[in-house]
mmCIF file of C-alpha atoms and ligand atoms in Angstrom:
data_model
loop_
_atom_site.group_PDB
_atom_site.id
_atom_site.type_symbol
_atom_site.label_atom_id
_atom_site.label_comp_id
_atom_site.label_asym_id
_atom_site.label_seq_id
_atom_site.Cartn_x
_atom_site.Cartn_y
_atom_site.Cartn_z
ATOM 1 C CA MET A 208 113.608 121.410 87.577
ATOM 2 C CA ARG A 209 116.528 119.753 87.469
ATOM 3 C CA VAL A 210 115.693 116.514 87.986
ATOM 4 C CA PHE A 211 118.392 113.757 90.025
ATOM 5 C CA SER A 212 118.866 109.784 90.138
ATOM 6 C CA GLY A 213 120.694 106.965 90.003
ATOM 7 C CA ILE A 214 120.405 103.084 90.287
ATOM 8 C CA GLN A 215 123.733 100.885 91.332
ATOM 9 C CA PRO A 216 125.326 99.222 88.510
ATOM 10 C CA THR A 217 125.285 95.415 90.248
ATOM 11 C CA GLY A 218 122.927 92.609 89.510
ATOM 12 C CA ALA A 219 120.738 93.066 86.598
ATOM 13 C CA ILE A 220 117.947 95.653 86.154
ATOM 14 C CA HIS A 221 114.655 94.396 86.838
ATOM 15 C CA ILE A 222 111.203 95.675 86.540
ATOM 16 C CA GLY A 223 110.614 96.793 90.662
ATOM 17 C CA ASN A 224 113.694 99.048 88.938
ATOM 18 C CA TYR A 225 112.078 99.822 85.914
ATOM 19 C CA LEU A 226 108.275 100.484 87.006
ATOM 20 C CA GLY A 227 109.952 102.141 90.669
ATOM 21 C CA ALA A 228 111.639 104.880 89.020
ATOM 22 C CA ILE A 229 113.362 104.514 85.331
ATOM 23 C CA ARG A 230 109.873 104.567 84.406
ATOM 24 C CA GLN A 231 109.056 108.043 86.129
ATOM 25 C CA TRP A 232 111.950 109.237 84.502
ATOM 26 C CA ILE A 233 110.740 109.203 80.581
ATOM 27 C CA GLU A 234 107.937 110.698 81.519
ATOM 28 C CA LEU A 235 109.760 113.303 83.137
ATOM 29 C CA GLN A 236 113.024 114.003 80.853
ATOM 30 C CA ASP A 237 110.686 116.127 78.204
ATOM 31 C CA LYS A 238 109.820 118.736 80.607
ATOM 32 C CA ASN A 239 112.806 118.709 83.004
ATOM 33 C CA GLU A 240 116.756 118.779 82.728
ATOM 34 C CA CYS A 241 117.024 115.623 84.143
ATOM 35 C CA ILE A 242 120.685 113.445 85.354
ATOM 36 C CA PHE A 243 120.683 109.788 85.371
ATOM 37 C CA CYS A 244 124.485 108.654 87.025
ATOM 38 C CA ILE A 245 125.315 104.620 87.823
ATOM 39 C CA VAL A 246 126.596 104.617 90.821
ATOM 40 C CA ASP A 247 129.514 102.655 90.798
ATOM 41 C CA LEU A 248 130.698 103.768 94.351
ATOM 42 C CA HIS A 249 127.298 102.990 96.442
ATOM 43 C CA ALA A 250 127.981 99.113 94.912
ATOM 44 C CA LEU A 251 130.736 98.755 95.880
ATOM 45 C CA THR A 252 129.726 98.624 99.520
ATOM 46 C CA SER A 253 128.107 95.707 98.899
ATOM 47 C CA PRO A 254 129.986 91.632 97.741
ATOM 48 C CA TYR A 255 130.968 92.098 94.416
ATOM 49 C CA ASP A 256 133.383 90.851 91.369
ATOM 50 C CA PRO A 257 136.129 93.712 91.056
ATOM 51 C CA ALA A 258 136.450 92.011 87.542
ATOM 52 C CA LYS A 259 133.078 92.318 86.346
ATOM 53 C CA LEU A 260 132.192 95.758 87.221
ATOM 54 C CA GLU A 261 133.385 98.240 83.841
ATOM 55 C CA ASN A 262 130.954 95.330 82.191
ATOM 56 C CA SER A 263 127.912 95.380 84.320
ATOM 57 C CA ILE A 264 127.799 99.798 84.085
ATOM 58 C CA LEU A 265 127.925 99.433 80.652
ATOM 59 C CA GLU A 266 125.031 97.649 80.222
ATOM 60 C CA LYS A 267 123.214 99.259 83.242
ATOM 61 C CA ALA A 268 123.926 102.319 80.148
ATOM 62 C CA ILE A 269 122.320 99.989 77.970
ATOM 63 C CA VAL A 270 119.314 98.713 80.134
ATOM 64 C CA TYR A 271 119.110 103.558 80.451
ATOM 65 C CA LEU A 272 119.326 103.745 76.585
ATOM 66 C CA ALA A 273 116.914 100.950 75.804
ATOM 67 C CA ALA A 274 114.547 101.568 78.229
ATOM 68 C CA GLY A 275 113.977 104.972 77.485
ATOM 69 C CA VAL A 276 116.312 107.901 78.132
ATOM 70 C CA ASN A 277 117.078 110.167 75.225
ATOM 71 C CA PRO A 278 121.006 110.809 75.338
ATOM 72 C CA GLU A 279 120.113 113.839 74.070
ATOM 73 C CA LYS A 280 117.577 115.329 76.011
ATOM 74 C CA SER A 281 119.316 113.598 79.618
ATOM 75 C CA VAL A 282 122.666 113.575 81.362
ATOM 76 C CA ILE A 283 123.281 109.590 81.501
ATOM 77 C CA PHE A 284 127.033 109.398 83.291
ATOM 78 C CA ILE A 285 129.483 107.249 85.672
ATOM 79 C CA GLN A 286 129.252 108.867 89.997
ATOM 80 C CA SER A 287 132.883 107.389 90.222
ATOM 81 C CA GLN A 288 133.771 109.410 86.628
ATOM 82 C CA VAL A 289 133.164 113.034 88.463
ATOM 83 C CA LYS A 290 135.252 113.466 91.915
ATOM 84 C CA GLU A 291 133.231 115.870 93.253
ATOM 85 C CA HIS A 292 130.711 112.919 94.472
ATOM 86 C CA THR A 293 133.367 112.198 97.045
ATOM 87 C CA GLU A 294 135.110 115.291 98.025
ATOM 88 C CA LEU A 295 131.544 116.531 98.939
ATOM 89 C CA THR A 296 130.875 112.907 100.644
ATOM 90 C CA TRP A 297 133.067 113.257 103.320
ATOM 91 C CA LEU A 298 132.156 117.767 103.712
ATOM 92 C CA LEU A 299 129.086 116.790 104.290
ATOM 93 C CA ASN A 300 129.567 113.811 106.667
ATOM 94 C CA THR A 301 130.333 117.134 108.705
ATOM 95 C CA VAL A 302 127.699 117.906 109.424
ATOM 96 C CA THR A 303 125.316 114.411 109.118
ATOM 97 C CA PRO A 304 123.737 113.725 112.749
ATOM 98 C CA LEU A 305 125.124 110.591 113.289
ATOM 99 C CA GLY A 306 122.602 108.472 114.865
ATOM 100 C CA ASP A 307 119.924 109.461 111.162
ATOM 101 C CA LEU A 308 122.625 107.399 110.096
ATOM 102 C CA GLY A 309 122.003 104.568 112.426
ATOM 103 C CA ARG A 310 118.242 104.353 111.763
ATOM 104 C CA MET A 311 118.505 103.804 108.285
ATOM 105 C CA THR A 312 116.472 101.053 107.315
ATOM 106 C CA GLN A 313 118.871 99.762 104.792
ATOM 107 C CA PHE A 314 121.347 100.384 106.518
ATOM 108 C CA LYS A 315 119.744 97.788 108.995
ATOM 109 C CA GLU A 316 118.107 95.241 106.331
ATOM 110 C CA LYS A 317 121.750 95.027 104.670
ATOM 111 C CA SER A 318 124.240 94.972 107.600
ATOM 112 C CA LYS A 319 121.824 91.840 108.404
ATOM 113 C CA LYS A 320 122.209 90.310 104.686
ATOM 114 C CA PHE A 321 125.869 90.797 104.245
ATOM 115 C CA LYS A 322 126.951 89.791 108.445
ATOM 116 C CA GLU A 323 129.960 89.277 107.665
ATOM 117 C CA ASN A 324 130.980 92.712 105.712
ATOM 118 C CA VAL A 325 129.208 95.187 107.797
ATOM 119 C CA ASN A 326 131.620 97.833 106.280
ATOM 120 C CA ALA A 327 131.471 101.620 107.528
ATOM 121 C CA GLY A 328 130.424 102.729 103.729
ATOM 122 C CA LEU A 329 127.405 101.342 104.277
ATOM 123 C CA LEU A 330 126.754 102.953 107.236
ATOM 124 C CA ASN A 331 128.090 106.156 105.431
ATOM 125 C CA TYR A 332 126.140 105.415 101.933
ATOM 126 C CA PRO A 333 123.106 107.513 102.528
ATOM 127 C CA VAL A 334 125.989 110.732 102.898
ATOM 128 C CA LEU A 335 126.546 109.942 99.438
ATOM 129 C CA MET A 336 123.302 109.742 97.996
ATOM 130 C CA ALA A 337 122.989 113.279 99.220
ATOM 131 C CA ALA A 338 125.988 113.990 97.727
ATOM 132 C CA ASP A 339 124.630 112.887 94.504
ATOM 133 C CA ILE A 340 121.624 115.192 94.755
ATOM 134 C CA LEU A 341 122.781 118.177 96.228
ATOM 135 C CA LEU A 342 125.952 118.267 94.234
ATOM 136 C CA TYR A 343 123.369 118.952 90.962
ATOM 137 C CA GLN A 344 120.647 121.540 92.947
ATOM 138 C CA THR A 345 118.971 119.214 92.371
ATOM 139 C CA GLU A 346 115.101 119.389 93.035
ATOM 140 C CA ILE A 347 112.901 116.451 92.197
ATOM 141 C CA VAL A 348 114.473 112.933 93.158
ATOM 142 C CA PRO A 349 112.335 110.011 91.607
ATOM 143 C CA VAL A 350 112.721 107.264 93.215
ATOM 144 C CA GLY A 351 111.056 103.992 94.298
ATOM 145 C CA GLU A 352 109.480 104.111 98.062
ATOM 146 C CA ASP A 353 112.493 101.807 99.973
ATOM 147 C CA GLN A 354 114.583 105.327 98.893
ATOM 148 C CA LYS A 355 112.573 108.017 100.172
ATOM 149 C CA GLN A 356 114.162 107.761 103.763
ATOM 150 C CA HIS A 357 117.124 108.615 101.767
ATOM 151 C CA VAL A 358 116.342 111.530 100.522
ATOM 152 C CA GLU A 359 114.719 113.130 103.706
ATOM 153 C CA LEU A 360 118.289 112.649 105.122
ATOM 154 C CA ALA A 361 119.578 114.323 101.750
ATOM 155 C CA ARG A 362 116.993 117.428 103.009
ATOM 156 C CA THR A 363 117.606 117.462 106.494
ATOM 157 C CA ILE A 364 121.686 117.545 105.364
ATOM 158 C CA ALA A 365 120.886 120.012 102.856
ATOM 159 C CA ARG A 366 119.034 121.984 105.819
ATOM 160 C CA LYS A 367 121.627 122.112 108.234
ATOM 161 C CA PHE A 368 123.949 122.615 105.970
ATOM 162 C CA ASN A 369 122.554 125.607 104.807
ATOM 163 C CA GLN A 370 121.802 126.742 108.388
ATOM 164 C CA LYS A 371 125.966 126.217 109.768
ATOM 165 C CA PHE A 372 127.359 128.432 106.007
ATOM 166 C CA GLY A 373 124.345 130.282 104.448
ATOM 167 C CA GLU A 374 122.020 128.924 101.598
ATOM 168 C CA THR A 375 123.827 126.802 99.372
ATOM 169 C CA PHE A 376 121.427 124.028 98.432
ATOM 170 C CA LYS A 377 118.198 123.684 96.442
ATOM 171 C CA ILE A 378 115.633 121.437 99.087
ATOM 172 C CA PRO A 379 115.189 117.890 97.016
ATOM 173 C CA GLU A 380 111.994 116.486 96.695
ATOM 174 C CA ALA A 381 111.632 112.467 96.122
ATOM 175 C CA LYS A 382 109.166 111.737 93.616
ATOM 176 C CA ILE A 383 107.629 108.114 93.886
ATOM 177 C CA SER A 384 105.167 106.854 91.450
ATOM 178 C CA GLU A 385 101.744 106.127 93.581
ATOM 179 C CA THR A 386 101.768 102.665 91.543
ATOM 180 C CA GLY A 387 104.737 101.089 90.834
ATOM 181 C CA LYS A 388 106.478 102.713 94.242
ATOM 182 C CA ARG A 389 106.748 99.122 95.837
ATOM 183 C CA ILE A 390 107.081 95.536 93.933
ATOM 184 C CA MET A 391 107.147 92.778 95.696
ATOM 185 C CA SER A 392 109.443 89.449 94.917
ATOM 186 C CA LEU A 393 107.977 86.248 92.452
ATOM 187 C CA SER A 394 108.665 84.420 94.951
ATOM 188 C CA TYR A 395 108.008 86.202 98.765
ATOM 189 C CA PRO A 396 105.112 88.393 97.741
ATOM 190 C CA ALA A 397 105.354 89.649 101.271
ATOM 191 C CA LYS A 398 109.194 91.326 100.163
ATOM 192 C CA LYS A 399 110.195 94.083 97.682
ATOM 193 C CA MET A 400 111.804 92.748 94.415
ATOM 194 C CA SER A 401 115.430 93.517 95.020
ATOM 195 C CA LYS A 402 118.337 92.565 92.331
ATOM 196 C CA THR A 403 120.715 90.906 95.660
ATOM 197 C CA ASP A 404 117.723 88.600 95.661
ATOM 198 C CA PRO A 405 117.934 85.001 93.446
ATOM 199 C CA SER A 406 117.129 85.460 89.926
ATOM 200 C CA GLU A 407 113.306 83.774 89.981
ATOM 201 C CA SER A 408 112.302 86.239 91.968
ATOM 202 C CA ARG A 409 112.135 89.016 89.257
ATOM 203 C CA ILE A 410 111.948 89.723 85.338
ATOM 204 C CA ASP A 411 115.011 91.477 84.539
ATOM 205 C CA ILE A 412 114.342 93.540 81.997
ATOM 206 C CA PHE A 413 116.207 91.997 79.718
ATOM 207 C CA ASP A 414 114.803 88.211 80.075
ATOM 208 C CA SER A 415 113.911 85.979 77.749
ATOM 209 C CA PRO A 416 110.104 85.439 76.774
ATOM 210 C CA GLU A 417 111.082 81.433 78.209
ATOM 211 C CA LYS A 418 112.063 82.862 81.422
ATOM 212 C CA ILE A 419 109.466 85.257 81.739
ATOM 213 C CA LYS A 420 107.138 83.148 81.447
ATOM 214 C CA GLU A 421 108.806 80.192 83.565
ATOM 215 C CA LYS A 422 109.376 82.478 86.161
ATOM 216 C CA ILE A 423 105.018 84.259 86.581
ATOM 217 C CA MET A 424 103.916 80.569 85.947
ATOM 218 C CA ARG A 425 106.693 79.880 89.065
ATOM 219 C CA ALA A 426 105.098 82.474 90.736
ATOM 220 C CA VAL A 427 104.068 82.548 94.661
ATOM 221 C CA THR A 428 100.443 82.934 94.704
ATOM 222 C CA ASP A 429 97.821 82.583 97.638
ATOM 223 C CA THR A 430 94.813 80.567 98.919
ATOM 224 C CA GLY A 431 91.218 80.488 97.210
ATOM 225 C CA LYS A 432 90.558 80.796 93.696
ATOM 226 C CA SER A 433 89.872 84.192 92.692
ATOM 227 C CA ILE A 434 92.100 86.794 91.037
ATOM 228 C CA LYS A 435 90.999 90.486 93.030
ATOM 229 C CA TYR A 436 93.590 92.903 94.623
ATOM 230 C CA ASP A 437 93.450 93.160 98.200
ATOM 231 C CA LEU A 438 96.865 93.916 99.312
ATOM 232 C CA LYS A 439 95.874 92.036 103.269
ATOM 233 C CA LYS A 440 94.738 88.745 101.805
ATOM 234 C CA LYS A 441 96.000 88.071 98.692
ATOM 235 C CA PRO A 442 99.998 89.925 98.263
ATOM 236 C CA GLY A 443 100.827 87.549 95.277
ATOM 237 C CA ILE A 444 98.069 88.050 93.295
ATOM 238 C CA SER A 445 97.831 91.879 94.030
ATOM 239 C CA ASN A 446 101.426 91.952 93.044
ATOM 240 C CA LEU A 447 100.827 90.396 89.537
ATOM 241 C CA LEU A 448 97.538 92.658 89.137
ATOM 242 C CA THR A 449 99.784 95.408 90.224
ATOM 243 C CA ILE A 450 102.635 94.371 87.385
ATOM 244 C CA TYR A 451 100.199 93.497 84.844
ATOM 245 C CA SER A 452 98.380 96.954 84.474
ATOM 246 C CA LEU A 453 101.389 99.128 84.767
ATOM 247 C CA LEU A 454 102.938 97.537 82.019
ATOM 248 C CA ALA A 455 99.940 96.577 80.047
ATOM 249 C CA ASN A 456 98.351 100.161 81.209
ATOM 250 C CA LYS A 457 94.845 98.550 82.030
ATOM 251 C CA THR A 458 92.748 99.239 85.599
ATOM 252 C CA ILE A 459 93.467 96.944 88.184
ATOM 253 C CA GLU A 460 90.027 96.956 87.590
ATOM 254 C CA GLU A 461 89.633 95.849 84.043
ATOM 255 C CA LEU A 462 91.751 93.047 84.785
ATOM 256 C CA GLU A 463 89.642 91.857 87.599
ATOM 257 C CA LYS A 464 87.077 91.511 85.094
ATOM 258 C CA LYS A 465 88.920 90.024 83.045
ATOM 259 C CA PHE A 466 89.620 87.638 84.690
ATOM 260 C CA GLU A 467 86.694 87.299 86.538
ATOM 261 C CA LYS A 468 85.435 83.272 86.117
ATOM 262 C CA LYS A 469 88.927 82.174 84.779
ATOM 263 C CA GLY A 470 91.903 80.167 87.151
ATOM 264 C CA TYR A 471 95.234 81.223 87.852
ATOM 265 C CA ALA A 472 96.844 79.067 85.400
ATOM 266 C CA GLU A 473 94.692 81.265 82.689
ATOM 267 C CA PHE A 474 95.591 84.328 84.616
ATOM 268 C CA LYS A 475 99.159 83.995 84.792
ATOM 269 C CA LYS A 476 99.501 82.035 81.731
ATOM 270 C CA THR A 477 97.652 86.288 79.639
ATOM 271 C CA LEU A 478 99.822 87.347 82.314
ATOM 272 C CA ALA A 479 103.024 86.170 80.427
ATOM 273 C CA ASN A 480 102.768 87.534 77.092
ATOM 274 C CA ALA A 481 101.837 90.558 78.464
ATOM 275 C CA VAL A 482 104.966 91.661 80.563
ATOM 276 C CA ILE A 483 107.098 89.583 77.254
ATOM 277 C CA ASP A 484 104.899 92.047 74.807
ATOM 278 C CA ALA A 485 106.219 94.947 77.207
ATOM 279 C CA LEU A 486 109.641 94.044 77.093
ATOM 280 C CA ASP A 487 109.908 92.982 74.066
ATOM 281 C CA PRO A 488 111.492 96.657 72.774
ATOM 282 C CA PHE A 489 113.437 96.212 75.186
ATOM 283 C CA ARG A 490 115.803 93.208 74.375
ATOM 284 C CA LYS A 491 115.608 94.482 70.345
ATOM 285 C CA LYS A 492 117.571 97.260 71.507
ATOM 286 C CA GLN A 493 118.928 96.367 74.037
ATOM 287 C CA GLN A 494 120.630 93.953 70.738
ATOM 288 C CA GLU A 495 121.350 97.206 69.231
ATOM 289 C CA PHE A 496 123.346 98.830 71.962
ATOM 290 C CA LEU A 497 125.679 96.045 72.764
ATOM 291 C CA SER A 498 126.330 96.546 69.287
ATOM 292 C CA ARG A 499 127.230 100.133 69.457
ATOM 293 C CA ASP A 500 129.628 99.617 72.692
ATOM 294 C CA VAL A 501 131.331 103.037 71.328
ATOM 295 C CA TYR A 502 128.281 104.734 70.724
ATOM 296 C CA VAL A 503 127.433 104.004 74.600
ATOM 297 C CA LYS A 504 131.109 105.066 75.794
ATOM 298 C CA THR A 505 130.785 108.214 74.097
ATOM 299 C CA ILE A 506 127.044 109.458 76.181
ATOM 300 C CA LEU A 507 129.074 108.221 78.954
ATOM 301 C CA GLU A 508 131.674 110.512 78.151
ATOM 302 C CA GLN A 509 129.776 113.450 77.106
ATOM 303 C CA GLY A 510 127.465 112.796 80.276
ATOM 304 C CA LYS A 511 130.484 113.301 82.832
ATOM 305 C CA LYS A 512 131.807 116.416 80.879
ATOM 306 C CA ARG A 513 128.362 117.761 81.588
ATOM 307 C CA ALA A 514 127.956 116.855 84.900
ATOM 308 C CA GLN A 515 131.074 117.806 86.241
ATOM 309 C CA LEU A 516 130.357 121.535 84.735
ATOM 310 C CA ILE A 517 127.339 121.353 87.675
ATOM 311 C CA ALA A 518 129.175 119.910 90.114
ATOM 312 C CA GLY A 519 132.443 121.805 89.755
ATOM 313 C CA SER A 520 130.609 124.972 90.189
ATOM 314 C CA THR A 521 128.967 123.846 93.453
ATOM 315 C CA MET A 522 132.228 122.701 94.499
ATOM 316 C CA ALA A 523 133.376 125.557 93.826
ATOM 317 C CA ASP A 524 130.545 127.104 96.109
ATOM 318 C CA VAL A 525 130.649 124.578 98.683
ATOM 319 C CA ARG A 526 134.857 124.937 99.711
ATOM 320 C CA LYS A 527 133.876 128.746 99.570
ATOM 321 C CA LYS A 528 131.794 128.609 102.268
ATOM 322 C CA MET A 529 132.852 126.205 103.812
ATOM 323 C CA GLY A 530 136.169 128.267 104.591
ATOM 324 C CA LEU A 531 138.464 126.172 102.560
ATOM 325 C CA SER A 532 140.220 127.730 99.142
HETATM 326 P P1 TYM B 185 118.721 100.548 93.658
HETATM 327 O O1 TYM B 185 120.128 100.523 92.361
HETATM 328 O O2 TYM B 185 118.722 99.962 94.718
HETATM 329 O O3 TYM B 185 117.109 100.976 93.592
HETATM 330 C C1 TYM B 185 117.306 101.756 91.863
HETATM 331 C C2 TYM B 185 116.095 102.361 91.828
HETATM 332 O O4 TYM B 185 114.458 101.430 91.594
HETATM 333 C C3 TYM B 185 113.815 101.608 92.771
HETATM 334 N N1 TYM B 185 113.408 100.152 92.937
HETATM 335 C C4 TYM B 185 112.153 99.793 93.270
HETATM 336 N N2 TYM B 185 111.145 100.756 93.002
HETATM 337 C C5 TYM B 185 109.732 99.838 92.455
HETATM 338 N N3 TYM B 185 109.602 98.330 93.274
HETATM 339 C C6 TYM B 185 111.087 97.553 93.427
HETATM 340 N N4 TYM B 185 110.951 96.311 94.137
HETATM 341 C C7 TYM B 185 112.261 98.202 94.084
HETATM 342 N N5 TYM B 185 113.772 98.144 94.208
HETATM 343 C C8 TYM B 185 114.374 99.195 93.657
HETATM 344 C C9 TYM B 185 114.545 102.578 93.976
HETATM 345 O O5 TYM B 185 113.541 103.212 94.774
HETATM 346 C C10 TYM B 185 115.587 103.272 93.016
HETATM 347 O O6 TYM B 185 114.657 104.707 93.332
HETATM 348 N N6 TYM B 185 121.223 104.090 96.935
HETATM 349 C C11 TYM B 185 120.336 104.355 95.739
HETATM 350 C C12 TYM B 185 119.979 104.790 94.523
HETATM 351 C C13 TYM B 185 121.070 106.245 94.289
HETATM 352 C C14 TYM B 185 120.399 107.119 94.650
HETATM 353 C C15 TYM B 185 120.813 108.466 93.929
HETATM 354 C C16 TYM B 185 118.703 107.290 93.779
HETATM 355 C C17 TYM B 185 122.236 106.739 94.658
HETATM 356 N N7 TYM B 185 122.352 107.945 94.635
HETATM 357 C C18 TYM B 185 120.501 109.955 94.377
HETATM 358 C C19 TYM B 185 118.811 108.523 93.880
HETATM 359 C C20 TYM B 185 119.061 109.752 93.752
HETATM 360 C C21 TYM B 185 119.638 102.549 95.002
HETATM 361 O O7 TYM B 185 120.665 102.118 95.291
HETATM 362 O O8 TYM B 185 118.943 102.409 94.085
#
C-alpha cells in the first residue's frame, strides 16, 4: 500500500507528533511504500522567520531519521522542492467547495490564534494537503486526530475530481492511532499539545533530561489524589497516564495498579524517568546526524528525485484529463 504523511517544519516536534503520527510511520514502513514529507509550504501560512526556515527543515529531517524512519525503505523529501504540489493545488481548488474550507476546525482555530494574519493560504491549506496526498495515489494517511477532517476533505476532492474528469485518484484513508491520537497539553489538559504553544506545555522529542523532568513536575494535574484514568474528572492525570503507557509499553491498568497507593509527586518522578529513557535513543541519534549533515542532505536530494517521478506521472494524467496540454 502507498502511505503518505507530513509534518510542518516550524516549531519543535513534540511527543504528540511522535505518538500520533511518527510512531505509526515506523510501524508501516516495513510492509508498505512510504513517503514522508516536510511540508514547508504549509508552514508559510502562519507567522515564521524566513531566515530560520532552512535550518528548521533540516532539523525535521533529523527528527524523522532519529525517530526511526529508514531512508532505504521510505522516501523523505521537502514539499516545496517538488513543484507538482503547488500545480495540483491550483487545479484541485477548482473542484473544492468553498463552504467546506470555511467549515474546517483548524481554519477556524488558526484564524482566531493569528487574528492579524488571516491569509487566503490559511483557508486553502487543506487543498494543498489534498494535493500532497493525491499526487502519490496514496491509500493510507497516518495522522493524529486533528488532521482527520483534512483527510476527509481530500477524499471529497478526489471523488469530485474523479466524477468530473474520470477515474484519476485513489481514495485515501486516514489511519489514526486509537491511543496516541490526541496527546494533550501539559499546561492545559483540555487542549491538544501544540508546536505553537509555550514550551512548558509540551515535551519535545529532543528535550534534555533536566527539561523533561522540570516540565513533567510542573504539569497541571487534577484535584484529588488518586492515579486513575478518567478523562472527564481527571484529564491531566489521564493524559500523563496515556503518555506513560505509550512510551513505556505498559497498559493503563498496570500503571493504575503500580501507583495505587502513591501520590502525584512520586507518579510524576517515575513518569519523568520513563520519558527520559524512551527519548534517550532519539537524542543520541540526533547528535550523530547533526555531525553528518551532508548525509542528511543527500537523503533529501534522493527523496526529491523519487517523489518527483511519482508526482510527475500523476500530474501528466491530471493535465490530460483536464484538457491541458
Ligand atoms: P502538524 O505538523 O500540525 O502535525 C504533524 C502530525 O502530528 C499530529 N499531531 C498530534 N497527534 C497527537 N496528539 C497531538 N497533540 C498532536 N499534534 C499534532 C498531527 O495530526 C499530524 O499527523 N497539515 C498537517 C501536515 C500535512 C500532512 C499532509 C499530513 C500536510 N500535508 C499530508 C498528512 C498528509 C499538519 O499541519 O500537521
